[in-house]
Short mmCIF file of C-alpha atoms and ligand atoms in Angstrom, two decimals:
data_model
loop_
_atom_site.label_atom_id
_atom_site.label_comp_id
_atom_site.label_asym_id
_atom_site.label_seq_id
_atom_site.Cartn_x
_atom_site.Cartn_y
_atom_site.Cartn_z
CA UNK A 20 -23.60 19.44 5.77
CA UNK A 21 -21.35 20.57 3.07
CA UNK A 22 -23.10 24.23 2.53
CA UNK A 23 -23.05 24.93 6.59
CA UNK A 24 -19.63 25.24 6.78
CA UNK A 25 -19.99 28.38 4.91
CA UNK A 26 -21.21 29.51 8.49
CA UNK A 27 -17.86 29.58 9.93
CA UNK A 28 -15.34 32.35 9.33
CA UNK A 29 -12.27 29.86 10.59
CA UNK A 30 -13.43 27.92 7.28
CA UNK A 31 -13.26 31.10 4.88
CA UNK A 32 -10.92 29.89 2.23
CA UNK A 33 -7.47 31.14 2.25
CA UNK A 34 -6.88 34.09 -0.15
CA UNK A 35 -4.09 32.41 -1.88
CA UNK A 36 -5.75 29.29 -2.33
CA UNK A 37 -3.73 27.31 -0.27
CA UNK A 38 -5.06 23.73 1.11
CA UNK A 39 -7.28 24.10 4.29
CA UNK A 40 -6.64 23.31 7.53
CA UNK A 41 -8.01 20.23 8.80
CA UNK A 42 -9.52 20.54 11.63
CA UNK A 43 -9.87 17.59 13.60
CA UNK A 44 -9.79 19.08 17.59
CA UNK A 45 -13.45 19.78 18.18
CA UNK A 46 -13.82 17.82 21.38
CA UNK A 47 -10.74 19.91 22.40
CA UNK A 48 -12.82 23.22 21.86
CA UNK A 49 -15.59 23.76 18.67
CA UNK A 50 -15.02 26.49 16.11
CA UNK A 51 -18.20 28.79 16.12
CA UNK A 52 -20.33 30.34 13.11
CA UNK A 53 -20.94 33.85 12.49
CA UNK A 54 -24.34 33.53 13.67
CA UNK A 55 -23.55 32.87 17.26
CA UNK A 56 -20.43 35.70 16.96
CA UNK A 57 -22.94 38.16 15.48
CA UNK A 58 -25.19 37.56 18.43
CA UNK A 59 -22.52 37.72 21.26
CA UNK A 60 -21.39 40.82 19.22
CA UNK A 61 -25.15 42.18 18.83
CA UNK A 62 -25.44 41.88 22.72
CA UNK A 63 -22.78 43.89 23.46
CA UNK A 64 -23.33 46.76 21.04
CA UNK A 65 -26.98 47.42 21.65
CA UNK A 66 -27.75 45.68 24.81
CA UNK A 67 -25.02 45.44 27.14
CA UNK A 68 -25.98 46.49 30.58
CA UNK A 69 -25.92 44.50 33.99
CA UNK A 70 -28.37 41.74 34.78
CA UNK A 71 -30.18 41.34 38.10
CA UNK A 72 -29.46 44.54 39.37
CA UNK A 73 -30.38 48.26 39.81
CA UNK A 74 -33.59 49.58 38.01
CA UNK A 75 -33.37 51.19 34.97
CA UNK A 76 -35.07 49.83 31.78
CA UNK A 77 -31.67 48.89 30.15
CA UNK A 78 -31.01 46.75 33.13
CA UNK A 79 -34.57 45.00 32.71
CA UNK A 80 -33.93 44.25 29.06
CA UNK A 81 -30.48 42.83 29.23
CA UNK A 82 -32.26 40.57 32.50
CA UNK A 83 -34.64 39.16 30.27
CA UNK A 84 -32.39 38.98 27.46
CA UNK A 85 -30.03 36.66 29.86
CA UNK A 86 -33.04 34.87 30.99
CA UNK A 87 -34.60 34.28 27.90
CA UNK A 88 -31.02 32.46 26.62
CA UNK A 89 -31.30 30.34 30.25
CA UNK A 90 -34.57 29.06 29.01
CA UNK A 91 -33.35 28.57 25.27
CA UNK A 92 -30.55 25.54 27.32
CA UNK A 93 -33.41 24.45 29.50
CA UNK A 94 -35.04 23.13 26.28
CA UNK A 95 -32.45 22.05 24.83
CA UNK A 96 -31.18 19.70 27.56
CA UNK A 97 -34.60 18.77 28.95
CA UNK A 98 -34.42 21.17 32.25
CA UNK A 99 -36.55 23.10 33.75
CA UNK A 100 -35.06 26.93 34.13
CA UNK A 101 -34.45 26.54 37.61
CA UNK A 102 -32.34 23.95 37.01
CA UNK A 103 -29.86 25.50 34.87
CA UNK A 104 -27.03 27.24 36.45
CA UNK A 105 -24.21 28.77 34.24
CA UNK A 106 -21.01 28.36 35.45
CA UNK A 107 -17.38 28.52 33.67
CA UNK A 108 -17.37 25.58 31.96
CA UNK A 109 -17.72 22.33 32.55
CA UNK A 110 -14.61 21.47 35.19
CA UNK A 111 -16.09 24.02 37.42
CA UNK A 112 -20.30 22.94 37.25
CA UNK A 113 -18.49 19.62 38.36
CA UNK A 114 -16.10 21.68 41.50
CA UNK A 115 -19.40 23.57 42.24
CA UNK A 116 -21.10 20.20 43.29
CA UNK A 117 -18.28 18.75 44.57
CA UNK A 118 -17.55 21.38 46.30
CA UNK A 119 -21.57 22.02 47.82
CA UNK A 120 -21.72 18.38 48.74
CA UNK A 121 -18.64 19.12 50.92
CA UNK A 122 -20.31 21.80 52.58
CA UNK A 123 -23.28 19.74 53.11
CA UNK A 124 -21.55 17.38 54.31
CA UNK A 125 -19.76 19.88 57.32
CA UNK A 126 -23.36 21.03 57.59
CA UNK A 127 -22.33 24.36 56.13
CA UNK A 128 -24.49 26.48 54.00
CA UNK A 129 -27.88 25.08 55.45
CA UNK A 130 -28.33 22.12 53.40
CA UNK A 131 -30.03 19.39 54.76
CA UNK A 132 -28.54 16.13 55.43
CA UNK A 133 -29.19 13.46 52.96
CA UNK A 134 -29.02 12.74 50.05
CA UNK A 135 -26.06 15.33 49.71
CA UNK A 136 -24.43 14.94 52.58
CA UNK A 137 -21.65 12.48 52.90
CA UNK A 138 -20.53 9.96 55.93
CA UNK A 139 -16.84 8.64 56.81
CA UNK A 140 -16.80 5.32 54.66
CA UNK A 141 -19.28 5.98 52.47
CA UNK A 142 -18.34 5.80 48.83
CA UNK A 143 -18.37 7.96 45.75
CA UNK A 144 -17.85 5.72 42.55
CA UNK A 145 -16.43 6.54 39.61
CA UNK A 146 -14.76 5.07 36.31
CA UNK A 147 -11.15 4.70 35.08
CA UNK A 148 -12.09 6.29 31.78
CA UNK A 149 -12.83 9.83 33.31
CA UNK A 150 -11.52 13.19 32.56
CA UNK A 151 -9.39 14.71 35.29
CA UNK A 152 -12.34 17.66 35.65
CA UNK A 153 -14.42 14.28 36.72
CA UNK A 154 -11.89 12.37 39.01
CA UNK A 155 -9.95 14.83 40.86
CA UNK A 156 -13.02 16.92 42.04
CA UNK A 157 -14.37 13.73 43.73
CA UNK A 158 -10.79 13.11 44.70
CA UNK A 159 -11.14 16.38 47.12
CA UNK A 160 -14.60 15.54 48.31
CA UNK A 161 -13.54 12.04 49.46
CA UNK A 162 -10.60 13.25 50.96
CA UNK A 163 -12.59 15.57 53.11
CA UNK A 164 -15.43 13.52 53.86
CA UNK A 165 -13.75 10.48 54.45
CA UNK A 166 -15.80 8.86 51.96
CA UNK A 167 -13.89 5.92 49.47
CA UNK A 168 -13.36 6.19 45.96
CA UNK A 169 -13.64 3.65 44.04
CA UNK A 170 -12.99 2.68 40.21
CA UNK A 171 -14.45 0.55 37.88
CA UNK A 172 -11.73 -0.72 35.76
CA UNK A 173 -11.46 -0.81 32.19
CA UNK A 174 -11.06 -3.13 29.73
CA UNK A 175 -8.20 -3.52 27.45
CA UNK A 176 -9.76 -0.64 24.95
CA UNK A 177 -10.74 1.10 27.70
CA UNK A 178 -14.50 0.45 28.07
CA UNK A 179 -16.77 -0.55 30.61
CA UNK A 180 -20.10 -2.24 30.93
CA UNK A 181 -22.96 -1.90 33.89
CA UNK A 182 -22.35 -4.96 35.35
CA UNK A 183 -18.65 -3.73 36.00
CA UNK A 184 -20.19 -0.59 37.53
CA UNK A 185 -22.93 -2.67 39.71
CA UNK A 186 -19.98 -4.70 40.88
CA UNK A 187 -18.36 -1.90 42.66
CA UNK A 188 -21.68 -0.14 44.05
CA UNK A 189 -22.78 -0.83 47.34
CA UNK A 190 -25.20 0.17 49.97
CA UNK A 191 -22.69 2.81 50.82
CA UNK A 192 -22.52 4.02 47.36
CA UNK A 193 -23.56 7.97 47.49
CA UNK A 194 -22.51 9.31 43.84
CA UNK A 195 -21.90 7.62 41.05
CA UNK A 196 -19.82 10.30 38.58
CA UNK A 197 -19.39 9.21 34.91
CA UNK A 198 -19.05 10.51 31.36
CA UNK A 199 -22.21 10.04 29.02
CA UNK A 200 -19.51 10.01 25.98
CA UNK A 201 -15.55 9.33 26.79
CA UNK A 202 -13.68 12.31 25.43
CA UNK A 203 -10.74 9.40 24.75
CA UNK A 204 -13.04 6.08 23.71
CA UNK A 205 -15.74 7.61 22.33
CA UNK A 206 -17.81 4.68 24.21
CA UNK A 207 -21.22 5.98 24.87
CA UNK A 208 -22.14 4.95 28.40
CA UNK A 209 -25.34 3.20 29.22
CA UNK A 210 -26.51 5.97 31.22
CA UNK A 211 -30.35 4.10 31.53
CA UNK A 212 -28.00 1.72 33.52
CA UNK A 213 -25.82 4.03 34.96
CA UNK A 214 -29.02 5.52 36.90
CA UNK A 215 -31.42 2.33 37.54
CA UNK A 216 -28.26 0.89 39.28
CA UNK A 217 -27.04 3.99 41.18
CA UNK A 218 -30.79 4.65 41.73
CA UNK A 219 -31.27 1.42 43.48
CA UNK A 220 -28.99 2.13 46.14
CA UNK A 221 -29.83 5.64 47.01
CA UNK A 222 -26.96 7.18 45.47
CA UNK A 223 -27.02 10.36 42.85
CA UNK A 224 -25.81 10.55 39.53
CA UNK A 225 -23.48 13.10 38.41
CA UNK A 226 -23.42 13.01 34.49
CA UNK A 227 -19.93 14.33 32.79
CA UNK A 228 -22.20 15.80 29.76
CA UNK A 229 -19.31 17.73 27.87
CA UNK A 230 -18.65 15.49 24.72
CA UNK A 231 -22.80 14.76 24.73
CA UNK A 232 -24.79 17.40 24.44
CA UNK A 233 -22.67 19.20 22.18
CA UNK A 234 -23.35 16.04 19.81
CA UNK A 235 -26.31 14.24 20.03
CA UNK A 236 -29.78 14.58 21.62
CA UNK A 237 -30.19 15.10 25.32
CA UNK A 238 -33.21 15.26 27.68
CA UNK A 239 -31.70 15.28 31.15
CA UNK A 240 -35.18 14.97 33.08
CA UNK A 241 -36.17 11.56 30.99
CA UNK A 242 -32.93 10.54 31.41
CA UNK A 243 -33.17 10.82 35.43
CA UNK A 244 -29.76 11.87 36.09
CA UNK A 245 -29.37 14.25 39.43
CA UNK A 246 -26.55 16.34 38.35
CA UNK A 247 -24.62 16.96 34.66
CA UNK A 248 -22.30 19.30 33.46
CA UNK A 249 -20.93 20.52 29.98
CA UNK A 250 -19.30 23.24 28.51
CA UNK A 251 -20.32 26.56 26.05
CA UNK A 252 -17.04 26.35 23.83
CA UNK A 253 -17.31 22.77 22.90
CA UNK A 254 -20.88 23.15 21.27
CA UNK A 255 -20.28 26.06 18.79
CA UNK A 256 -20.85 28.87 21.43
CA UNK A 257 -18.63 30.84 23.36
CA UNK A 258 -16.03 30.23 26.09
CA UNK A 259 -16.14 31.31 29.49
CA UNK A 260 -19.54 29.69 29.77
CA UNK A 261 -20.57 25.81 30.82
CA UNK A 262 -23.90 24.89 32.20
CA UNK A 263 -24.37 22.96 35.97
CA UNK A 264 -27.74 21.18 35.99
CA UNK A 265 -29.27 19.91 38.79
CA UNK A 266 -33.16 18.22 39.83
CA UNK A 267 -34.14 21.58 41.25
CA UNK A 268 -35.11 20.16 44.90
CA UNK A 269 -31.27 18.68 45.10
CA UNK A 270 -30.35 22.52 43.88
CA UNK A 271 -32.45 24.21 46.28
CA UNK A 272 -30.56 22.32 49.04
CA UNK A 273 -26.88 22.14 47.10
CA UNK A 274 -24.54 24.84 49.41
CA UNK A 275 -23.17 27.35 46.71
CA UNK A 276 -19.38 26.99 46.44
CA UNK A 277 -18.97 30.44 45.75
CA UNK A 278 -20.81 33.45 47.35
CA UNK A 279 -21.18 36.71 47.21
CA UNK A 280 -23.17 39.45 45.54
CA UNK A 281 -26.19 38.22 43.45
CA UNK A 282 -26.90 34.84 45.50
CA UNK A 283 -28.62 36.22 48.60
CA UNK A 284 -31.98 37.43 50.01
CA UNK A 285 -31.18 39.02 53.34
CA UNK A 286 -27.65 39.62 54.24
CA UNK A 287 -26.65 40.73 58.39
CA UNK A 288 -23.17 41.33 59.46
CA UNK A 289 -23.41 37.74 60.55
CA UNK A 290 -25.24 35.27 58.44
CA UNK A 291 -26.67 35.36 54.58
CA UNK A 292 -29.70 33.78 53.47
CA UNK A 293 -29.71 32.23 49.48
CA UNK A 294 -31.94 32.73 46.85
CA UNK A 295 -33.01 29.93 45.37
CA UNK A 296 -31.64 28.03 42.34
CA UNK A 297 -30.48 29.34 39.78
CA UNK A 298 -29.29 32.82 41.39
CA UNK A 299 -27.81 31.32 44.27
CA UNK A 300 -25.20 29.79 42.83
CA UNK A 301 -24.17 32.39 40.22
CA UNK A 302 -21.84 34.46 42.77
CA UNK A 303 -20.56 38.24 41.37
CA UNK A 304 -21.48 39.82 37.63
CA UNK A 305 -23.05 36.89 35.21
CA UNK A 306 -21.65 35.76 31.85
CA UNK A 307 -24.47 37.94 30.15
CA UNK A 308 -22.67 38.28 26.34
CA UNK A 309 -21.90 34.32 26.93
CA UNK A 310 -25.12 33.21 27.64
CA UNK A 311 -26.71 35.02 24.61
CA UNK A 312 -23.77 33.38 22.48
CA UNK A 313 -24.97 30.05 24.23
CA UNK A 314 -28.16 30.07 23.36
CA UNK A 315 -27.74 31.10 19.53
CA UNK A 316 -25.30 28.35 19.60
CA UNK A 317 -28.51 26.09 20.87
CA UNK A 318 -30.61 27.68 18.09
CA UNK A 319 -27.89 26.57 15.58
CA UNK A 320 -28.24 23.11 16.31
CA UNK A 321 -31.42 22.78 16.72
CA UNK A 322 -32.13 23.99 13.28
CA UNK A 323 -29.53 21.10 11.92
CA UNK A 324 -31.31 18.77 14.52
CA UNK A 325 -29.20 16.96 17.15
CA UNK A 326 -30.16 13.56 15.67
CA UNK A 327 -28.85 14.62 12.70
CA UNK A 328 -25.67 15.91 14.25
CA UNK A 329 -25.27 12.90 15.94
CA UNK A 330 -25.54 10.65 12.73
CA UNK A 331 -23.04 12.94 10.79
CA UNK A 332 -20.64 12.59 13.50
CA UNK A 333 -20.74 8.81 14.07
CA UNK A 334 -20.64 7.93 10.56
CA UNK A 335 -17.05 10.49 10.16
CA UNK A 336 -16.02 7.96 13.33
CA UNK A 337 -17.42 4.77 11.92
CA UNK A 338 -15.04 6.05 8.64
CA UNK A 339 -12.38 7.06 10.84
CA UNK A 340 -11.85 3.27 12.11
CA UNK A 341 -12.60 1.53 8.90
CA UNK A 342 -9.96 2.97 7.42
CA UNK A 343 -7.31 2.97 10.30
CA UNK A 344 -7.78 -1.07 10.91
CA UNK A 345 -6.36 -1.33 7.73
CA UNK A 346 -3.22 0.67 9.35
CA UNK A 347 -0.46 -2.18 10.67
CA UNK A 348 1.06 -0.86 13.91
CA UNK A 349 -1.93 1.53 14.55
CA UNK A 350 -4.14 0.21 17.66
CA UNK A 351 -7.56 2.26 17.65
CA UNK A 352 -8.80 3.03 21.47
CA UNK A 353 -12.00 2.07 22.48
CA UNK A 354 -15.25 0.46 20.36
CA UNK A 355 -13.93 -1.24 16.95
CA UNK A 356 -14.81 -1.54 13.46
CA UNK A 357 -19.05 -1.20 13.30
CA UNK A 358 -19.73 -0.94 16.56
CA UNK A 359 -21.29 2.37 17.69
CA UNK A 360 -19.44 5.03 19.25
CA UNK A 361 -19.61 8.66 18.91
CA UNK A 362 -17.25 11.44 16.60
CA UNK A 363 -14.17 11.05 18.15
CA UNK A 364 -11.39 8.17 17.40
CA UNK A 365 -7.86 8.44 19.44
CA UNK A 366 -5.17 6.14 18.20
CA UNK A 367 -2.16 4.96 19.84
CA UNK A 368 0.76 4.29 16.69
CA UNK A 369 3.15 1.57 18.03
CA UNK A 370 6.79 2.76 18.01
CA UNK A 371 5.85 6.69 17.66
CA UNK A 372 5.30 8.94 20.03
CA UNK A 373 1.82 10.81 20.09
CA UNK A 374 3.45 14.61 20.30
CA UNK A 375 5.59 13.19 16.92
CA UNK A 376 2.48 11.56 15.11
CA UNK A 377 1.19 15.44 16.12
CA UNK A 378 3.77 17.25 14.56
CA UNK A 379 3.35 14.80 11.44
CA UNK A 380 0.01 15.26 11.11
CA UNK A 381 0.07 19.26 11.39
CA UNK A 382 3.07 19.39 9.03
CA UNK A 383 0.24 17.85 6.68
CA UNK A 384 -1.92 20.44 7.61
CA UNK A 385 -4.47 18.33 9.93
CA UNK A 386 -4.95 19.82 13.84
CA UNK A 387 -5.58 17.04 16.51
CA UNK A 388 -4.91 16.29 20.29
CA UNK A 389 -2.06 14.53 21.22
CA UNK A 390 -1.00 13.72 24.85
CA UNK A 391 -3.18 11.93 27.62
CA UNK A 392 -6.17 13.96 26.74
CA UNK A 393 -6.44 14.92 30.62
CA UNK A 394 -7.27 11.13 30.80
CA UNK A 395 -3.86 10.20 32.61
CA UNK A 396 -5.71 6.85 34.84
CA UNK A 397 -7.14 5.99 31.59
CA UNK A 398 -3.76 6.13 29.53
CA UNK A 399 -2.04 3.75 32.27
CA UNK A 400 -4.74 1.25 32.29
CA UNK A 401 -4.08 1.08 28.58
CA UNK A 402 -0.32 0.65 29.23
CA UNK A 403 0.42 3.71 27.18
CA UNK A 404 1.66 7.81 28.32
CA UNK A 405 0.04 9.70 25.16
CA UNK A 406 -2.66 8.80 21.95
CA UNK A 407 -3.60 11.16 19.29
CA UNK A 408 -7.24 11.54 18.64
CA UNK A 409 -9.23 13.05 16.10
CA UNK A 410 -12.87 14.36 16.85
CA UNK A 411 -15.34 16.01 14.62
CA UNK A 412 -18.03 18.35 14.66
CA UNK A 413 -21.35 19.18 12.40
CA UNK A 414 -19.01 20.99 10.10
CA UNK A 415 -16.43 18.00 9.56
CA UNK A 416 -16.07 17.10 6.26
CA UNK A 417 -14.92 13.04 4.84
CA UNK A 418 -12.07 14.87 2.82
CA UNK A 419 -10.89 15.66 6.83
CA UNK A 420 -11.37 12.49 8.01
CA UNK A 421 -9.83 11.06 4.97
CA UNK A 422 -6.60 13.26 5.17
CA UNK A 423 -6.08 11.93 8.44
CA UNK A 424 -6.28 8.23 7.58
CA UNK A 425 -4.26 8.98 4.83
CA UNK A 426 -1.44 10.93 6.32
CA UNK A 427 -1.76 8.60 9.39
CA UNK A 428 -0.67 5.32 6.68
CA UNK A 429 2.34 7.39 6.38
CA UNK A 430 3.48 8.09 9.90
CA UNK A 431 5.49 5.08 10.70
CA UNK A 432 7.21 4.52 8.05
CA UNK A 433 8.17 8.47 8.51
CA UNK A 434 9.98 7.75 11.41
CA UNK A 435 11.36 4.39 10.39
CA UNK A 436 9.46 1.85 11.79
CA UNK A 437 6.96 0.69 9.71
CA UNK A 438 7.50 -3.20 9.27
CA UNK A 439 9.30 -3.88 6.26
CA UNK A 440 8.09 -6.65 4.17
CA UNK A 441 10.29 -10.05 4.07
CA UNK A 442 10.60 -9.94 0.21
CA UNK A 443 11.84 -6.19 0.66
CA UNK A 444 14.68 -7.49 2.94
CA UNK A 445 15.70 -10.54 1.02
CA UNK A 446 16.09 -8.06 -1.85
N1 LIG B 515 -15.16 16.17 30.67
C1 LIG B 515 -14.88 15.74 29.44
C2 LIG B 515 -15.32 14.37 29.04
C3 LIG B 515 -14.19 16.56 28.56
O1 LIG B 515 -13.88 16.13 27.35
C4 LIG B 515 -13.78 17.84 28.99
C5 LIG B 515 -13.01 18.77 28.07
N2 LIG B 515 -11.91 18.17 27.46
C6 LIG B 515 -14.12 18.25 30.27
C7 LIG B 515 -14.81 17.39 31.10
C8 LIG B 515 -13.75 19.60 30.80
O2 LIG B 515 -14.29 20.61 30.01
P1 LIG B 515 -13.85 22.12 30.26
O3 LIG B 515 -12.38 22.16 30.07
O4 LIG B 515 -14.58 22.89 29.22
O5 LIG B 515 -14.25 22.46 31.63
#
């Protein structure tokens, strides 16, 4: 993996030598190679015109151009290209069904009743573990639906199993809305689970895809999930893009959140009638420069080979926790020494505050997240406000990881209290 990082300009050696930057905040946002800049740049200077719209030859080119990069995702994730919509990122793919099945459920928008619609008292679960993008979304729809949200509860290092989730589904059960990989734990859900169970009692899955698919392989149709979501600028492409996908018949009958220009068929003074999906939902002028950064970004990994990817970054983990069990005072969050979990390991250090074992760590020259990780439920289950967390990428190196287990060892005793031995006190 070594010779790939020559690929990204933010790994160019500094001029004067000077130590690198470790960068360990890749689940935070990815840094991007030059091939996926030169393309977004490419775009721009030879191709850029409007997509979907007026008549002229430039305007068919850049069309296919932004069509051709829809299909390069499809592939990737296992979709058809009806069934991938581009939205912001990955916060908003989740509003944008959250925010349909609301309509849907006030009969607005001409969606059919079930299976989006939802009832007073009938329930959306979720888990404690998720992101705020998948929580407070669902929040909103329950509050205007009158549906119940309910929690499965997490362990002491924050993990779940499927019989925890099948113990708060029900017949009433309408979405179950979970993360594939925990952008805190790093505990890969057992989304074959996760969908027989949800399956079984009519409800749809919503998958939180944003620290998966940037990571390891992903074929949404085998997997059978109804709805996912992730996010451009966490899988070495651009920002200002994420991907909604949806089974194209829930799609074709999902209200758009937004509307506007480019969604419609036949517009009166009155009433608007929708294309169908994709274009419905993708309101106003499209991410076209984005989507062509996307899909390079798609063509990247591919060409390392997601399984690949996904064994780098779990053995950079796996090294993470070896060597931070060996820390006293350092509790690791989520799936312990040599059990599997994906590239990201948050720590909580007893007696230190995350935002100071931040500030340690950059002094040293190593970048990672501190703070609640937009994870607050998840944090308070764990009886703790803040953890640091370190995530990798296919570029990571184990001189990064090992910088940050070694400047880690050093962190309590930094800020005076790392135990001190007996003998050290009778001398
Ligand atoms: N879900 C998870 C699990 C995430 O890690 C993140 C990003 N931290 C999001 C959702 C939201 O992604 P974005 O900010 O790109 O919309």
């Amino acid at each position: 993996m070594s010779d790939l990082r020559r690929d990204f300009p933010a790994f160019d050696p500094a001029p004067d030598g000077a130590t690198p930057t470790a960068y360990l905040d890749s689940a935070a946002t990815s840094q991007r190679p030059r091939q996926v800049l030169d393309a977004e740049r490419d775009y721009l200077e030879r191709h850029l015109a409007p997509v979907h719209r007026g008549a002229s030859a430039a305007v068919g080119l850049s069309t296919t151009i932004f069509e051709d990069a829809r299909a390069t995702v499809a592939r990737f994730v296992g979709a058809g290209e009806r069934e991938i919509v581009y939205a912001e990122n990955a916060t908003d793919a989740i509003n944008m069904v959250a925010l349909g099945i609301a309509d849907a459920s006030a009969a607005l928008g001409g969606a059919s009743a079930r299976p989006l619609a939802l009832e007073p008292g009938d329930e959306i679960v979720i888990t404690e573990a998720e992101h705020h993008a998948n929580l407070i979304p669902w929040q909103r729809l329950a509050a205007k639906t009158g549906a119940h949200l309910r929690a499965v509860r997490v362990d002491e290092h924050g993990l779940w199993t499927a019989d925890d989730l099948a113990a708060e589904l029900s017949d009433r059960t309408r979405i179950v809305a979970v993360a594939e990989v925990s952008n805190v734990t790093g505990y890969l859900a057992p989304v074959a689970d996760v969908v027989s169970l949800a399956h079984a009692r009519g409800a749809l899955v919503v998958l939180d895809a944003c620290q998966s698919v940037p990571h390891r392989p992903t074929d949404f149709g085998a997997m059978g999930v109804d709805f996912a979501a992730f996010s451009g600028h966490k899988m070495l492409g651009p920002n200002g893009i994420g991907v909604l996908y949806g089974r194209d018949e829930l799609l074709d009958v999902l209200p758009p959140a937004r509307t506007g220009g480019s969604t419609i068929t036949r517009v009166t003074l009155e009433t608007a009638e929708f294309l169908p999906s994709p274009h419905r939902f993708e309101a106003g002028t499209q991410p076209v420069s984005q989507a062509v950064a996307l899909a390079e970004a798609v063509r990247y990994l591919e060409a390392i080979g997601m399984e690949h990817v996904a064994r780098h970054e779990s053995d950079l983990a796996a090294r993470i926790v070896d060597g931070v069990a060996a820390l006293p005072g350092v509790r690791i969050i989520g799936p312990g020494v040599g059990i599997e979990r994906a590239g990201l390991v948050a720590v909580s250090v007893d007696g230190v505050h995350a935002h100071d074992v931040g500030q340690f760590l950059d002094d040293a020259g190593i970048v990672v997240r501190v703070g609640h990780h937009c994870a607050q439920p998840l944090h308070r289950a764990l009886g703790i406000t803040a953890s640091t967390r370190a995530s990798a990428h296919v570029y990571t190196t184990d001189d990064e990881v090992d910088r940050f287990v070694d400047a880690l060892a050093g962190v309590r005793r930094f800020f005076g209290v790392a135990d001190v031995p007996e003998r050290a006190i009778i001398a």
